[in-house]
Amino acid sequence: MILFIHGFASCGLGGKAHSLIAHFGHDLVLTPDLAPDPEIAVQQLEALRRQHPVDLLVGSSLGGHYATWLNRTRPTPTVLVNPAVDPARLLAPYVGPHSRWCDGAPFELTHAHIAMLAAQHRPVLDPAERYLVLLQAGDEVLDHRRAAAYYHAHQVVIEPGGNHRFENLADYLPLIAAFRTAHAANP
């Protein structure tokens, strides 16, 4: 089962989730709406991993940060899409009220949330962890070079152009499926 982890101010059922569902099937993709509080979001994700046989994490942006944090205790093959490597630094200027892009639901980003994101940062990854990192050089939100450097020991694909939304994820679904199959066969 695939656990899709959405980004900041997003929802579980966005474009990337729909692409994953179209390729792998509705019954094989979990797409939760996560709480804006990083501690609660991680608790939600950990509960889903206890309840379901998750064999692949797919994290987008802030979801990439969460997936990397989850792997510290239970490494799972992981696909990262334009992942946020240092979300505390990135989001600190945005403390205050926000609304989710998908449905307009209001939420507050607090200094406590920023501190939790900073505490979740992993300066070093275990070499045994397995990542496929999909980056677009045209990402207007995150510097793809930071993610490329952070995940350098793993499979990193950098596509020229593009944007933070990584709107052509469907083009990479065969690669994601092959990555999943390869790591299911070689845990």
XYZ file of C-alpha atoms in Angstrom:
187
model
C 0.000 0.000 0.000
C 1.176 3.533 -0.818
C 0.897 6.366 1.696
C 0.814 9.762 -0.022
C 1.902 12.665 2.210
C 0.824 16.086 0.974
C 2.576 19.403 1.430
C 1.964 22.582 3.413
C -1.566 24.035 3.212
C -2.668 21.240 0.913
C -4.979 18.240 1.151
C -4.649 14.529 0.602
C -6.634 14.431 -2.616
C -4.750 16.813 -4.881
C -3.375 16.277 -8.360
C -0.475 14.029 -7.294
C -2.776 11.795 -5.253
C -5.161 11.491 -8.190
C -2.252 10.476 -10.446
C -1.135 7.819 -7.963
C -4.681 6.495 -7.597
C -5.177 6.376 -11.382
C -1.987 4.336 -11.775
C -1.995 2.075 -8.698
C -5.715 1.891 -7.859
C -7.898 3.529 -5.224
C -7.571 0.585 -2.838
C -3.762 0.805 -2.825
C -3.242 4.524 -2.115
C -3.892 6.244 1.217
C -4.329 10.020 0.889
C -5.003 11.507 4.331
C -5.647 15.167 5.066
C -3.003 16.028 7.638
C -3.303 18.364 10.583
C -1.339 21.620 10.246
C 0.436 20.838 13.533
C 3.604 18.850 12.614
C 3.464 16.718 15.749
C -0.154 15.722 15.128
C 0.525 15.166 11.408
C 3.320 12.719 12.238
C 1.058 10.942 14.743
C -1.602 10.600 12.023
C 0.963 9.140 9.621
C 2.391 6.746 12.189
C -1.127 5.528 13.026
C -1.820 4.862 9.344
C 1.422 2.867 9.072
C 0.340 0.753 12.043
C -3.128 0.158 10.541
C -2.125 -0.567 6.931
C 0.626 -2.554 5.183
C 2.396 0.524 3.785
C 5.275 -0.485 1.511
C 5.910 2.898 -0.146
C 5.818 6.477 1.092
C 5.331 9.298 -1.410
C 5.958 12.737 0.054
C 5.503 16.050 -1.703
C 7.193 19.222 -0.427
C 6.533 19.310 3.348
C 5.285 15.742 2.945
C 8.833 14.849 1.865
C 10.121 16.197 5.164
C 7.544 14.112 7.058
C 8.413 10.961 5.075
C 12.106 11.450 5.835
C 11.301 11.934 9.534
C 9.179 8.746 9.582
C 12.068 6.748 8.110
C 14.234 7.355 11.177
C 12.382 4.612 13.091
C 10.900 2.413 10.372
C 12.629 2.831 7.023
C 10.253 2.381 4.107
C 11.086 2.860 0.434
C 10.209 6.487 -0.257
C 9.558 8.669 -3.282
C 10.052 12.380 -2.664
C 8.629 15.026 -4.992
C 10.292 18.447 -4.674
C 10.858 17.747 -0.960
C 11.313 20.435 1.673
C 14.702 19.760 3.268
C 14.542 22.546 5.865
C 10.863 23.512 6.251
C 11.412 25.357 9.539
C 13.656 27.886 7.788
C 11.382 28.066 4.778
C 8.113 28.530 6.703
C 9.327 30.731 9.597
C 8.455 33.970 7.749
C 4.876 32.715 7.293
C 3.860 32.320 10.950
C 0.254 33.418 11.212
C -3.149 32.627 9.714
C -3.515 30.677 6.460
C -6.114 28.678 4.590
C -5.731 25.389 2.782
C -5.493 25.775 -0.992
C -7.752 22.810 -1.657
C -10.809 23.823 0.354
C -10.161 27.172 2.048
C -10.203 25.696 5.571
C -8.442 28.154 7.920
C -5.473 27.184 10.085
C -2.704 28.897 12.008
C 1.031 28.332 11.553
C 2.619 28.976 14.937
C 6.119 29.432 16.343
C 5.608 26.077 18.112
C 4.998 24.446 14.705
C 8.237 25.962 13.379
C 10.123 24.669 16.434
C 8.674 21.180 15.902
C 9.679 21.195 12.226
C 13.205 22.218 13.253
C 13.318 19.405 15.827
C 12.247 16.924 13.151
C 15.167 17.772 10.864
C 17.568 14.870 10.383
C 21.087 16.147 9.643
C 22.265 12.696 8.525
C 20.348 9.904 6.818
C 20.982 6.201 7.327
C 22.659 4.853 4.167
C 20.271 1.883 4.277
C 17.261 4.138 3.658
C 15.919 3.991 0.107
C 14.812 7.173 -1.648
C 13.820 8.117 -5.168
C 13.957 11.911 -5.265
C 12.156 13.709 -8.103
C 13.158 17.342 -8.505
C 12.285 20.055 -10.968
C 14.913 22.747 -11.457
C 12.188 25.321 -12.080
C 10.704 24.905 -8.577
C 9.835 28.470 -7.573
C 9.390 27.603 -3.867
C 12.309 25.324 -3.016
C 15.884 25.313 -4.283
C 16.194 21.876 -5.882
C 19.965 21.935 -5.272
C 19.422 21.713 -1.496
C 17.416 18.510 -1.892
C 19.881 17.119 -4.442
C 22.734 17.693 -1.984
C 20.823 16.322 1.037
C 19.754 13.118 -0.757
C 22.933 12.810 -2.885
C 23.588 9.198 -1.823
C 20.215 8.128 -3.209
C 18.512 8.006 -6.592
C 17.964 11.653 -7.584
C 16.277 12.725 -10.825
C 16.486 16.410 -11.774
C 14.211 17.557 -14.566
C 14.886 20.941 -16.164
C 12.090 23.477 -15.914
C 8.889 22.551 -14.164
C 7.554 24.092 -10.966
C 6.881 23.326 -7.324
C 3.622 21.556 -8.150
C 5.465 18.980 -10.299
C 2.432 18.838 -12.552
C 3.759 16.043 -14.771
C 4.082 13.429 -12.022
C 2.118 11.034 -14.263
C 5.195 10.830 -16.515
C 7.134 9.343 -13.589
C 4.583 6.756 -12.465
C 6.341 3.887 -14.317
C 9.611 4.832 -12.566
C 7.813 4.991 -9.211
C 6.226 1.577 -9.851
C 9.622 0.098 -10.791
C 11.213 1.603 -7.641
C 8.431 0.123 -5.511
C 8.755 -3.295 -7.141
C 12.549 -3.333 -6.854
C 12.473 -2.532 -3.160
C 9.603 -4.906 -2.403
C 11.743 -7.683 -3.881
C 14.856 -6.541 -1.982
C 13.780 -5.253 1.433
